[in-house]
Short mmCIF file of C-alpha atoms in Angstrom, two decimals:
data_model
loop_
_atom_site.label_atom_id
_atom_site.label_comp_id
_atom_site.label_asym_id
_atom_site.label_seq_id
_atom_site.Cartn_x
_atom_site.Cartn_y
_atom_site.Cartn_z
CA UNK L 1 -35.91 50.63 -91.61
CA UNK L 2 -33.74 48.43 -89.23
CA UNK L 3 -30.78 50.51 -89.73
CA UNK L 4 -32.51 53.68 -88.90
CA UNK L 5 -34.15 52.34 -85.80
CA UNK L 6 -30.67 51.02 -84.81
CA UNK L 7 -29.25 54.54 -85.12
CA UNK L 8 -32.12 55.97 -83.08
CA UNK L 9 -31.35 53.32 -80.51
CA UNK L 10 -27.75 54.46 -80.24
CA UNK L 11 -28.90 58.00 -79.77
CA UNK L 12 -31.17 57.11 -76.83
CA UNK L 13 -28.66 55.13 -74.76
CA UNK L 14 -27.98 57.38 -71.89
CA UNK L 15 -24.31 57.78 -70.77
CA UNK L 16 -23.32 56.00 -67.80
CA UNK L 17 -26.11 53.43 -67.73
CA UNK L 18 -25.55 49.56 -68.34
CA UNK L 19 -25.96 48.28 -71.74
CA UNK L 20 -28.97 46.09 -70.64
CA UNK L 21 -30.89 49.00 -68.96
CA UNK L 22 -30.12 51.24 -71.88
CA UNK L 23 -31.36 48.75 -74.35
CA UNK L 24 -34.36 48.21 -72.22
CA UNK L 25 -35.16 51.90 -71.85
CA UNK L 26 -34.68 52.67 -75.57
CA UNK L 27 -36.82 49.74 -76.74
CA UNK L 28 -39.58 51.06 -74.63
CA UNK L 29 -39.20 54.44 -75.91
CA UNK L 30 -39.05 53.43 -79.56
CA UNK L 31 -42.08 51.08 -78.96
CA UNK L 32 -43.91 54.01 -77.33
CA UNK L 33 -43.14 56.25 -80.33
CA UNK L 34 -44.15 53.68 -82.89
CA UNK L 35 -47.35 52.60 -81.14
CA UNK L 36 -48.37 56.13 -80.68
CA UNK L 37 -47.65 57.29 -84.17
CA UNK L 38 -49.83 54.23 -85.60
CA UNK L 39 -52.48 54.55 -83.03
CA UNK L 40 -52.71 58.50 -84.01
CA UNK L 41 -52.96 57.28 -87.58
CA UNK L 42 -55.54 54.66 -86.98
CA UNK L 43 -57.53 57.17 -85.05
CA UNK L 44 -57.39 59.75 -87.68
CA UNK L 45 -58.32 57.32 -90.30
CA UNK L 46 -61.25 56.02 -88.27
CA UNK L 47 -62.61 59.54 -87.97
CA UNK L 48 -62.51 60.05 -91.70
CA UNK L 49 -64.05 56.61 -92.42
CA UNK L 50 -66.94 57.35 -90.40
CA UNK L 51 -67.93 59.72 -93.15
CA UNK L 52 -68.83 57.94 -96.38
CA UNK L 53 -65.50 57.99 -98.52
CA UNK L 54 -65.41 56.01 -101.71
CA UNK L 55 -65.48 52.10 -101.17
CA UNK L 56 -62.03 50.25 -101.59
CA UNK L 57 -60.39 47.11 -101.15
CA UNK L 58 -59.85 45.82 -97.24
CA UNK L 59 -56.49 46.27 -95.79
CA UNK L 60 -54.66 44.97 -92.78
CA UNK L 61 -54.80 46.80 -89.27
CA UNK L 62 -52.81 49.83 -88.89
CA UNK L 63 -50.85 49.49 -92.29
CA UNK L 64 -54.04 49.37 -94.49
CA UNK L 65 -53.37 48.63 -98.12
CA UNK L 66 -49.54 49.45 -98.13
CA UNK L 67 -48.54 45.96 -98.49
CA UNK L 68 -50.77 45.65 -101.77
CA UNK L 69 -49.07 48.67 -103.53
CA UNK L 70 -46.06 47.09 -105.28
CA UNK L 71 -44.54 47.73 -108.63
CA UNK L 72 -46.62 48.72 -111.80
CA UNK L 73 -49.44 50.11 -109.64
CA UNK L 74 -51.50 51.15 -112.54
CA UNK L 75 -52.28 47.67 -113.29
CA UNK L 76 -53.38 47.04 -109.76
CA UNK L 77 -55.64 50.08 -109.80
CA UNK L 78 -57.25 48.89 -113.07
CA UNK L 79 -58.15 45.63 -111.61
CA UNK L 80 -59.59 47.18 -108.51
CA UNK L 81 -61.72 49.30 -110.84
CA UNK L 82 -63.66 46.50 -111.94
CA UNK L 83 -64.62 45.61 -108.45
CA UNK L 84 -64.81 49.05 -106.67
CA UNK L 85 -65.70 51.30 -109.56
CA UNK L 86 -64.26 54.59 -111.06
CA UNK L 87 -63.19 56.15 -107.66
CA UNK L 88 -62.14 54.17 -104.88
CA UNK L 89 -60.21 54.75 -101.50
CA UNK L 90 -56.99 53.13 -100.27
CA UNK L 91 -55.60 53.39 -96.64
CA UNK L 92 -51.85 53.77 -96.66
CA UNK L 93 -50.85 53.68 -92.97
CA UNK L 94 -53.76 55.97 -92.12
CA UNK L 95 -53.13 58.35 -94.97
CA UNK L 96 -56.36 58.27 -97.42
CA UNK L 97 -55.43 57.81 -101.11
CA UNK L 98 -58.29 58.43 -103.54
CA UNK L 99 -57.69 56.73 -106.89
CA UNK L 100 -59.50 58.04 -109.96
CA UNK L 101 -59.94 55.68 -112.83
CA UNK L 102 -62.39 57.75 -114.87
CA UNK L 103 -61.72 60.64 -117.06
CA UNK L 104 -65.07 62.15 -116.28
CA UNK L 105 -64.46 62.21 -112.58
CA UNK L 106 -60.94 63.42 -113.15
CA UNK L 107 -62.25 66.41 -115.07
CA UNK L 108 -64.87 67.16 -112.41
CA UNK L 109 -62.35 66.94 -109.60
CA UNK L 110 -58.81 67.95 -110.99
CA UNK L 111 -59.90 70.36 -113.61
CA UNK L 112 -63.35 71.93 -112.61
CA UNK L 113 -62.58 72.04 -108.85
CA UNK L 114 -58.84 72.70 -109.43
CA UNK L 115 -59.04 75.18 -106.47
CA UNK L 116 -59.40 72.33 -104.02
CA UNK L 117 -57.25 69.68 -105.77
CA UNK L 118 -54.11 71.42 -107.16
CA UNK L 119 -51.98 70.68 -104.28
CA UNK L 120 -49.11 68.04 -103.99
CA UNK L 121 -48.66 65.77 -101.27
CA UNK L 122 -45.90 66.10 -98.82
CA UNK L 123 -42.74 64.67 -100.26
CA UNK L 124 -39.89 65.04 -97.87
CA UNK L 125 -36.72 63.75 -99.88
CA UNK L 126 -37.67 64.75 -103.48
CA UNK L 127 -39.42 67.93 -102.88
CA UNK L 128 -38.32 69.27 -99.51
CA UNK L 129 -34.75 68.20 -99.34
CA UNK L 130 -33.46 67.61 -103.00
CA UNK L 131 -35.22 70.81 -104.34
CA UNK L 132 -35.97 72.75 -101.34
CA UNK L 133 -39.49 72.84 -102.46
CA UNK L 134 -38.54 74.78 -105.40
CA UNK L 135 -39.27 72.25 -108.36
CA UNK L 136 -42.48 73.58 -110.06
CA UNK L 137 -44.07 70.31 -110.92
CA UNK L 138 -43.72 69.00 -107.30
CA UNK L 139 -44.07 72.19 -105.30
CA UNK L 140 -46.81 72.42 -102.76
CA UNK L 141 -49.82 74.66 -103.70
CA UNK L 142 -49.59 78.32 -102.48
CA UNK L 143 -48.73 81.82 -103.28
CA UNK L 144 -45.14 81.16 -104.40
CA UNK L 145 -46.31 78.38 -106.52
CA UNK L 146 -48.77 80.70 -108.27
CA UNK L 147 -46.09 83.18 -109.04
CA UNK L 148 -43.82 80.66 -110.27
CA UNK L 149 -46.34 79.10 -112.50
CA UNK L 150 -47.39 82.39 -113.79
CA UNK L 151 -43.84 83.11 -114.74
CA UNK L 152 -43.40 79.84 -116.48
CA UNK L 153 -46.63 80.02 -118.38
CA UNK L 154 -45.77 83.64 -119.75
CA UNK L 155 -42.21 82.58 -120.74
CA UNK L 156 -43.45 79.45 -122.60
CA UNK L 157 -45.90 81.70 -124.40
CA UNK L 158 -42.96 83.59 -125.77
CA UNK L 159 -41.38 80.45 -127.04
CA UNK L 160 -41.08 81.68 -130.74
CA UNK L 161 -38.96 84.47 -129.28
CA UNK L 162 -36.53 82.01 -127.83
CA UNK L 163 -35.57 80.69 -131.31
CA UNK L 164 -36.86 77.20 -129.82
CA UNK L 165 -38.13 75.87 -133.25
CA UNK L 166 -34.47 76.09 -134.45
CA UNK L 167 -33.10 74.31 -131.55
CA UNK L 168 -35.72 71.36 -132.10
CA UNK L 169 -34.97 70.95 -135.51
CA UNK L 170 -31.14 71.14 -135.26
CA UNK L 171 -31.36 68.41 -132.22
CA UNK L 172 -33.43 66.27 -134.34
CA UNK L 173 -30.88 66.28 -137.15
CA UNK L 174 -28.10 65.47 -134.76
CA UNK L 175 -30.24 62.54 -133.23
CA UNK L 176 -31.09 61.05 -136.60
CA UNK L 177 -27.42 61.15 -137.80
CA UNK L 178 -26.34 59.77 -134.43
CA UNK L 179 -28.58 56.79 -134.72
CA UNK L 180 -27.42 56.04 -138.36
CA UNK L 181 -23.83 56.18 -137.06
CA UNK L 182 -24.03 54.47 -133.79
CA UNK L 183 -27.43 52.48 -133.36
CA UNK L 184 -26.19 50.51 -130.51
CA UNK L 185 -26.29 53.69 -128.26
CA UNK L 186 -29.46 54.85 -129.37
CA UNK L 187 -31.07 55.36 -125.82
CA UNK L 188 -28.10 57.33 -124.82
CA UNK L 189 -28.45 59.69 -127.95
CA UNK L 190 -32.08 60.02 -127.16
CA UNK L 191 -31.19 61.22 -123.56
CA UNK L 192 -28.49 63.58 -124.94
CA UNK L 193 -30.75 64.89 -127.51
CA UNK L 194 -33.62 65.67 -125.05
CA UNK L 195 -31.11 67.28 -122.65
CA UNK L 196 -29.45 69.41 -125.60
CA UNK L 197 -32.77 70.56 -126.72
CA UNK L 198 -33.76 71.95 -123.18
CA UNK L 199 -30.31 73.16 -122.38
CA UNK L 200 -30.12 75.33 -125.41
CA UNK L 201 -33.71 76.56 -125.11
CA UNK L 202 -33.54 77.04 -121.41
CA UNK L 203 -30.18 78.74 -121.20
CA UNK L 204 -29.12 79.65 -124.64
CA UNK L 205 -26.16 77.81 -124.06
CA UNK L 206 -23.94 75.62 -126.35
CA UNK L 207 -25.07 72.17 -126.62
CA UNK L 208 -23.66 69.49 -124.30
CA UNK L 209 -21.00 67.40 -125.70
CA UNK L 210 -20.63 63.41 -125.57
CA UNK L 211 -18.02 63.52 -122.45
CA UNK L 212 -19.56 66.63 -120.97
CA UNK L 213 -19.58 66.61 -117.14
CA UNK L 214 -22.74 68.81 -117.03
CA UNK L 215 -24.82 66.24 -119.07
CA UNK L 216 -23.60 63.57 -116.68
CA UNK L 217 -24.82 65.67 -113.47
CA UNK L 218 -27.93 66.60 -115.05
CA UNK L 219 -28.67 62.91 -116.16
CA UNK L 220 -27.83 61.64 -112.54
CA UNK L 221 -29.70 64.31 -110.54
CA UNK L 222 -32.90 63.77 -112.91
CA UNK L 223 -32.72 59.98 -112.17
CA UNK L 224 -32.29 60.60 -108.44
CA UNK L 225 -35.21 63.05 -108.01
CA UNK L 226 -37.47 61.08 -110.39
CA UNK L 227 -37.22 58.01 -108.00
CA UNK L 228 -37.29 60.17 -104.92
CA UNK L 229 -40.57 61.85 -105.81
CA UNK L 230 -42.45 58.47 -106.45
CA UNK L 231 -44.81 57.88 -103.47
CA UNK L 232 -43.28 55.62 -100.68
CA UNK L 233 -39.74 55.66 -102.00
CA UNK L 234 -38.49 56.21 -98.65
CA UNK L 235 -39.56 55.47 -95.26
CA UNK L 236 -39.50 59.11 -94.18
CA UNK L 237 -42.68 59.61 -96.49
CA UNK L 238 -44.39 57.01 -94.52
CA UNK L 239 -43.17 58.06 -91.27
CA UNK L 240 -42.56 61.78 -91.40
CA UNK L 241 -41.18 62.12 -87.80
CA UNK L 242 -38.04 60.50 -89.35
CA UNK L 243 -37.21 64.03 -90.73
CA UNK L 244 -35.96 65.10 -87.57
CA UNK L 245 -33.18 62.44 -87.35
CA UNK L 246 -29.78 64.27 -87.63
CA UNK L 247 -28.29 63.89 -90.93
CA UNK L 248 -25.28 62.17 -89.29
CA UNK L 249 -27.36 59.18 -88.32
CA UNK L 250 -29.49 59.04 -91.33
CA UNK L 251 -27.60 58.32 -94.77
CA UNK L 252 -30.69 58.83 -96.86
CA UNK L 253 -30.92 62.36 -95.55
CA UNK L 254 -27.31 63.17 -95.81
CA UNK L 255 -27.10 62.07 -99.44
CA UNK L 256 -30.25 64.13 -100.21
CA UNK L 257 -28.92 67.23 -98.70
CA UNK L 258 -25.59 66.63 -100.67
CA UNK L 259 -27.51 66.37 -103.97
CA UNK L 260 -29.44 69.60 -103.11
CA UNK L 261 -26.14 71.44 -102.58
CA UNK L 262 -24.74 70.29 -105.77
CA UNK L 263 -27.84 70.79 -107.86
CA UNK L 264 -28.21 74.30 -106.32
CA UNK L 265 -24.70 75.34 -107.08
CA UNK L 266 -25.06 73.99 -110.59
CA UNK L 267 -28.36 75.75 -111.51
CA UNK L 268 -27.53 78.93 -109.81
CA UNK L 269 -24.47 78.89 -111.62
CA UNK L 270 -26.13 78.43 -115.08
CA UNK L 271 -28.58 81.10 -114.22
CA UNK L 272 -26.03 83.84 -113.17
CA UNK L 273 -24.12 82.99 -116.40
CA UNK L 274 -27.29 84.01 -118.42
CA UNK L 275 -27.30 87.33 -116.01
CA UNK L 276 -23.85 88.17 -116.99
CA UNK L 277 -24.30 87.52 -120.54
CA UNK L 278 -27.28 89.78 -120.66
CA UNK L 279 -25.52 92.59 -119.09
CA UNK L 280 -22.68 92.07 -121.64
CA UNK L 281 -25.21 92.02 -124.64
CA UNK L 282 -24.06 88.45 -125.62
CA UNK L 283 -26.92 86.25 -124.43
CA UNK L 284 -29.15 84.80 -127.11
CA UNK L 285 -32.99 84.68 -126.47
CA UNK L 286 -33.85 81.93 -124.06
CA UNK L 287 -36.35 80.83 -121.45
CA UNK L 288 -34.00 82.03 -118.85
CA UNK L 289 -33.45 85.53 -120.26
CA UNK L 290 -37.10 86.12 -120.51
CA UNK L 291 -37.78 85.07 -116.82
CA UNK L 292 -35.03 87.46 -115.82
CA UNK L 293 -36.50 90.23 -117.95
CA UNK L 294 -39.89 89.70 -116.56
CA UNK L 295 -38.65 89.06 -112.99
CA UNK L 296 -40.00 92.53 -111.59
CA UNK L 297 -43.43 91.46 -112.43
CA UNK L 298 -43.68 88.18 -110.50
CA UNK L 299 -41.73 89.03 -107.35
CA UNK L 300 -39.36 85.80 -107.67
CA UNK L 301 -35.95 85.84 -105.94
CA UNK L 302 -32.75 84.93 -108.16
CA UNK L 303 -32.86 81.31 -106.43
CA UNK L 304 -36.53 80.82 -107.18
CA UNK L 305 -35.86 81.87 -110.85
CA UNK L 306 -33.12 79.43 -111.33
CA UNK L 307 -35.12 76.54 -109.73
CA UNK L 308 -38.02 77.48 -111.88
CA UNK L 309 -35.76 77.02 -114.93
CA UNK L 310 -34.16 74.00 -113.55
CA UNK L 311 -37.59 72.52 -113.08
CA UNK L 312 -38.81 73.05 -116.50
CA UNK L 313 -35.39 71.79 -117.88
CA UNK L 314 -35.62 68.44 -116.00
CA UNK L 315 -39.11 67.65 -116.49
CA UNK L 316 -38.81 68.39 -120.30
CA UNK L 317 -35.77 66.45 -120.75
CA UNK L 318 -36.77 63.37 -118.74
CA UNK L 319 -40.34 62.86 -120.29
CA UNK L 320 -39.53 63.71 -123.87
CA UNK L 321 -36.60 60.97 -123.90
CA UNK L 322 -38.90 58.51 -122.26
CA UNK L 323 -41.82 59.00 -124.86
CA UNK L 324 -39.40 58.80 -127.59
CA UNK L 325 -38.14 55.33 -126.47
CA UNK L 326 -41.53 54.06 -126.34
CA UNK L 327 -42.02 55.27 -129.79
CA UNK L 328 -38.99 53.56 -130.88
CA UNK L 329 -40.35 50.19 -129.56
CA UNK L 330 -43.82 50.85 -131.20
CA UNK L 331 -41.96 51.12 -134.56
CA UNK L 332 -40.29 47.75 -134.19
CA UNK L 333 -43.62 46.19 -133.11
CA UNK L 334 -45.69 47.92 -135.87
CA UNK L 335 -43.82 48.34 -139.10
CA UNK L 336 -46.84 49.04 -140.97
CA UNK L 337 -47.31 52.42 -138.95
CA UNK L 338 -43.73 53.15 -139.70
CA UNK L 339 -44.25 52.45 -143.44
CA UNK L 340 -47.44 54.79 -143.63
CA UNK L 341 -45.66 57.75 -141.95
CA UNK L 342 -42.87 57.35 -144.33
CA UNK L 343 -45.03 57.33 -147.33
CA UNK L 344 -46.58 60.59 -145.98
CA UNK L 345 -43.28 62.14 -145.56
CA UNK L 346 -42.01 61.37 -148.92
CA UNK L 347 -45.20 62.79 -150.58
CA UNK L 348 -44.95 66.15 -148.53
CA UNK L 349 -41.23 66.53 -147.80
CA UNK L 350 -39.57 64.52 -150.49
CA UNK L 351 -36.15 63.34 -150.26
CA UNK L 352 -34.61 66.69 -151.43
CA UNK L 353 -34.73 68.48 -148.04
CA UNK L 354 -35.19 67.63 -144.32
CA UNK L 355 -38.39 67.83 -142.48
CA UNK L 356 -39.37 71.09 -140.66
CA UNK L 357 -41.89 72.23 -138.03
CA UNK L 358 -43.49 74.26 -140.77
CA UNK L 359 -44.63 70.93 -142.22
CA UNK L 360 -46.80 69.95 -139.28
CA UNK L 361 -50.07 70.91 -140.78
CA UNK L 362 -49.33 68.81 -143.86
CA UNK L 363 -48.21 65.71 -142.02
CA UNK L 364 -51.42 64.77 -139.95
CA UNK L 365 -50.35 60.91 -139.53
CA UNK L 366 -47.01 61.78 -138.09
CA UNK L 367 -48.77 64.32 -135.65
CA UNK L 368 -51.18 61.33 -134.95
CA UNK L 369 -48.24 59.40 -133.93
CA UNK L 370 -47.03 61.73 -131.24
CA UNK L 371 -50.63 61.95 -129.80
CA UNK L 372 -50.77 57.99 -129.98
CA UNK L 373 -47.67 57.33 -128.31
CA UNK L 374 -48.44 59.51 -125.47
CA UNK L 375 -51.75 57.86 -125.11
CA UNK L 376 -50.60 54.24 -125.74
CA UNK L 377 -47.68 54.41 -123.24
CA UNK L 378 -48.04 57.32 -120.91
CA UNK L 379 -44.50 57.87 -119.38
CA UNK L 380 -46.37 58.76 -116.05
CA UNK L 381 -49.00 56.11 -116.02
CA UNK L 382 -50.32 57.08 -112.62
CA UNK L 383 -49.59 60.81 -112.83
CA UNK L 384 -48.02 62.95 -110.35
CA UNK L 385 -50.24 62.76 -107.13
CA UNK L 386 -52.49 65.76 -106.39
CA UNK L 387 -53.53 66.66 -102.85
CA UNK L 388 -56.82 68.04 -101.51
CA UNK L 389 -56.51 71.44 -99.73
CA UNK L 390 -60.19 71.19 -98.06
CA UNK L 391 -62.89 68.62 -97.39
CA UNK L 392 -65.19 68.02 -100.45
CA UNK L 393 -68.34 65.89 -101.22
CA UNK L 394 -68.45 64.32 -104.55
CA UNK L 395 -71.31 62.20 -105.74
CA UNK L 396 -72.22 61.65 -102.01
CA UNK L 397 -68.77 60.59 -101.11
CA UNK L 398 -66.45 62.44 -98.70
CA UNK L 399 -62.95 63.46 -99.71
CA UNK L 400 -61.06 64.63 -96.70
CA UNK L 401 -58.51 67.73 -96.63
CA UNK L 402 -54.91 66.18 -97.20
CA UNK L 403 -55.95 63.04 -99.08
CA UNK L 404 -53.71 61.80 -101.91
CA UNK L 405 -55.46 62.12 -105.28
CA UNK L 406 -54.16 59.66 -107.76
CA UNK L 407 -55.21 59.85 -111.39
CA UNK L 408 -54.71 56.39 -113.06
CA UNK L 409 -53.80 57.95 -116.47
CA UNK L 410 -53.04 54.38 -117.61
CA UNK L 411 -56.57 53.38 -117.34
CA UNK L 412 -58.13 56.51 -118.69
CA UNK L 413 -55.75 56.25 -121.76
CA UNK L 414 -56.86 52.81 -122.44
CA UNK L 415 -60.55 53.16 -121.94
CA UNK L 416 -62.37 51.39 -124.67
CA UNK L 417 -65.50 53.79 -124.29
CA UNK L 418 -63.40 56.58 -125.27
CA UNK L 419 -60.70 55.04 -127.75
CA UNK L 420 -62.46 52.03 -128.98
CA UNK L 421 -62.21 48.25 -128.81
CA UNK L 422 -58.38 48.40 -129.93
CA UNK L 423 -57.74 50.97 -127.02
CA UNK L 424 -54.68 48.71 -125.83
CA UNK L 425 -53.02 48.76 -129.40
CA UNK L 426 -50.85 51.28 -131.03
CA UNK L 427 -52.96 52.83 -133.85
CA UNK L 428 -52.26 56.44 -134.77
CA UNK L 429 -55.02 56.46 -137.29
CA UNK L 430 -57.63 56.56 -134.47
CA UNK L 431 -56.90 60.44 -134.63
CA UNK L 432 -57.81 60.88 -138.04
CA UNK L 433 -61.06 61.00 -140.01
CA UNK L 434 -62.06 59.38 -143.32
CA UNK L 435 -60.08 62.14 -145.15
CA UNK L 436 -56.91 61.47 -143.32
CA UNK L 437 -57.20 64.67 -141.16
CA UNK L 438 -56.57 65.27 -137.53
CA UNK L 439 -59.74 65.31 -135.39
CA UNK L 440 -60.41 66.45 -132.08
CA UNK L 441 -59.80 64.07 -129.11
CA UNK L 442 -62.30 62.80 -126.65
CA UNK L 443 -64.13 65.26 -124.25
CA UNK L 444 -62.14 66.83 -121.55
CA UNK L 445 -58.68 66.02 -123.34
CA UNK L 446 -58.08 69.72 -124.37
CA UNK L 447 -57.32 68.49 -127.93
CA UNK L 448 -54.50 66.60 -126.63
CA UNK L 449 -56.24 63.39 -127.40
CA UNK L 450 -55.14 61.67 -123.95
CA UNK L 451 -54.70 62.50 -120.50
CA UNK L 452 -50.77 62.13 -120.06
CA UNK L 453 -50.33 65.91 -119.77
CA UNK L 454 -52.15 66.07 -116.39
CA UNK L 455 -55.12 68.02 -115.12
CA UNK L 456 -56.18 71.32 -113.92
CA UNK L 457 -53.60 73.93 -112.84
CA UNK L 458 -51.19 71.08 -112.71
CA UNK L 459 -51.28 70.38 -116.46
CA UNK L 460 -47.98 70.39 -118.09
CA UNK L 461 -46.87 73.99 -118.84
CA UNK L 462 -44.53 72.89 -121.75
CA UNK L 463 -46.79 70.46 -123.44
CA UNK L 464 -46.76 72.40 -126.73
CA UNK L 465 -42.99 72.38 -126.65
CA UNK L 466 -43.07 68.51 -126.03
CA UNK L 467 -45.37 68.01 -128.90
CA UNK L 468 -43.22 69.83 -131.32
CA UNK L 469 -40.06 68.03 -130.03
CA UNK L 470 -41.56 64.75 -130.50
CA UNK L 471 -43.03 65.58 -133.91
CA UNK L 472 -39.79 66.81 -135.48
CA UNK L 473 -37.62 63.97 -133.92
CA UNK L 474 -40.24 61.35 -135.15
CA UNK L 475 -40.30 63.01 -138.67
CA UNK L 476 -36.70 63.47 -139.16
CA UNK L 477 -35.96 59.84 -138.02
CA UNK L 478 -38.48 58.28 -140.31
CA UNK L 479 -37.51 60.53 -143.19
CA UNK L 480 -33.87 59.30 -142.90
CA UNK L 481 -34.20 55.73 -142.02
CA UNK L 482 -36.22 52.70 -141.28
CA UNK L 483 -35.80 51.04 -137.80
CA UNK L 484 -35.71 47.38 -137.73
CA UNK L 485 -35.87 44.74 -134.84
CA UNK L 486 -32.65 42.89 -134.16
CA UNK L 487 -32.64 39.31 -135.27
CA UNK L 488 -33.91 36.80 -132.48
CA UNK L 489 -35.05 39.85 -130.40
CA UNK L 490 -38.53 39.44 -128.87
CA UNK L 491 -40.35 42.64 -129.19
CA UNK L 492 -42.28 42.95 -125.71
CA UNK L 493 -44.32 46.19 -125.41
CA UNK L 494 -45.53 45.25 -122.14
CA UNK L 495 -42.14 45.05 -120.24
CA UNK L 496 -42.09 48.17 -118.22
CA UNK L 497 -38.86 49.65 -116.64
CA UNK L 498 -39.81 51.72 -113.63
CA UNK L 499 -37.64 54.79 -112.85
CA UNK L 500 -39.85 56.35 -110.18
CA UNK L 501 -42.71 58.44 -111.68
CA UNK L 502 -41.23 58.03 -115.18
CA UNK L 503 -41.65 54.73 -116.89
CA UNK L 504 -39.69 53.56 -119.79
CA UNK L 505 -39.54 50.29 -121.96
CA UNK L 506 -37.20 47.53 -120.67
CA UNK L 507 -33.88 47.85 -122.72
CA UNK L 508 -33.72 46.57 -126.21
CA UNK L 509 -31.62 46.89 -129.45
CA UNK L 510 -32.62 48.29 -132.90
CA UNK L 511 -31.10 48.18 -136.40
CA UNK L 512 -31.14 51.38 -138.43
CA UNK L 513 -31.39 51.21 -142.32
CA UNK L 514 -30.82 54.32 -144.35
CA UNK L 515 -33.72 54.77 -146.54
CA UNK L 516 -31.69 56.28 -149.40
CA UNK L 517 -27.87 56.54 -149.99
CA UNK L 518 -27.78 60.33 -149.52
CA UNK L 519 -29.61 60.39 -146.04
CA UNK L 520 -26.36 60.56 -143.90
CA UNK L 521 -24.90 63.02 -146.06
CA UNK L 522 -27.82 65.40 -146.29
CA UNK L 523 -28.24 65.15 -142.50
CA UNK L 524 -24.59 66.08 -141.99
CA UNK L 525 -24.89 69.01 -144.31
CA UNK L 526 -27.92 70.29 -142.65
CA UNK L 527 -26.03 69.82 -139.29
CA UNK L 528 -23.00 71.83 -140.48
CA UNK L 529 -25.02 74.61 -142.00
CA UNK L 530 -26.94 75.19 -138.84
CA UNK L 531 -23.56 75.06 -136.88
CA UNK L 532 -23.33 71.44 -135.51
CA UNK L 533 -20.74 69.29 -136.70
#
């Protein structure tokens, strides 16, 4: 912030004036700008506050509650729930932020009143600059978003035609083999597997190699934009007028523009390659080819199509890898759950073949593991913020147009009223009945059994793909080996590594023990049969 003010000050020094006069004049102008901005915010918030908004914690003059919002906000929101209730209001520099801690209220507002609460808040760096407003998950609500969403939904529903199941199974085999051969790099292998799964299914392209520059770029860009999207990551998100600072005087803006240009060239190049292969008859079925074939029905430009696929790719790769990292930690902390899943696999799959997605219906405990890890440690514990597109009244409370709506997914997923007294524990059996079969989840969870996939029109488009990916990776890994803790390492399931809107566990190590002598040989044989060496 100080650096940016200094840059503004240099811009404001008139030529030919003494340094003393220039500094005095520029300081007065900066003070006037800042004072006017904060007074406008305060006046705006005061006007809204005269109407009965949900109660909330007191804040400081002008800045409101912004200094109380630090890391691991979901814990703070859960604490405030006990004082202010299931829905409360925060003041972030004059911007109303409505926090929802109750699944019933989230369902009422974000699902049943989706026409009013499907916007995204203004995000200048991550959404407007780094992706030009074209990342589906973060785009503002409007006609273009609706067309892109419809195109994505239709393409995902044609997943079987993409050969996606085959991609998922092959990458799960490669992951299990990689962990057996190189367990010290288990997290790297997870990220590469997630990227390869999405890369193959989105573009029908060859898998990314270990030293692939494309994989490096994808990883770096996803990390950058995931951090940029998190509310308050940059001062410009709090002081929007800063977007008008010329790039040469704003390093944050210049870097974001450079990342956009690189990403646009990269994703347009991938999409154009698909187009060329379709023309030559050499393109395998993929999400991109489906989008291209249906483009006349959705009225999307080539750039919109390219970024639609890029957004699906980035969201799927980042969140699936994060969920698998939490599952890995859960296996170290709960060996009894690991043994139960392995017993199920042995009875259904045996050790004569590898698991397949076709086994899902006969592996209910393994499927319950997928639901439980997404509930127990949601990778987006405060969700992606929604935005209100018009004023609304809920239970007598006023919710103004333009308010940020934060669903505290962590609190909903850990609600004892829904998930029992052991809601904070990892227990896949909560999703099984007495006969050991999967049961429907709590009300308003759409059979997901949790709230991690979001709400309303912003619910994750690819959630069925994510479920299948997690299932086959978990099943294949537990079929092949047992995960053990490293001697002397303390397993801390409450150590969170915040990567913007996505949260992973703090780094840890694992030991991998083959469950039977032929495990590696069978995995390698299957990989080779399916074209992966």
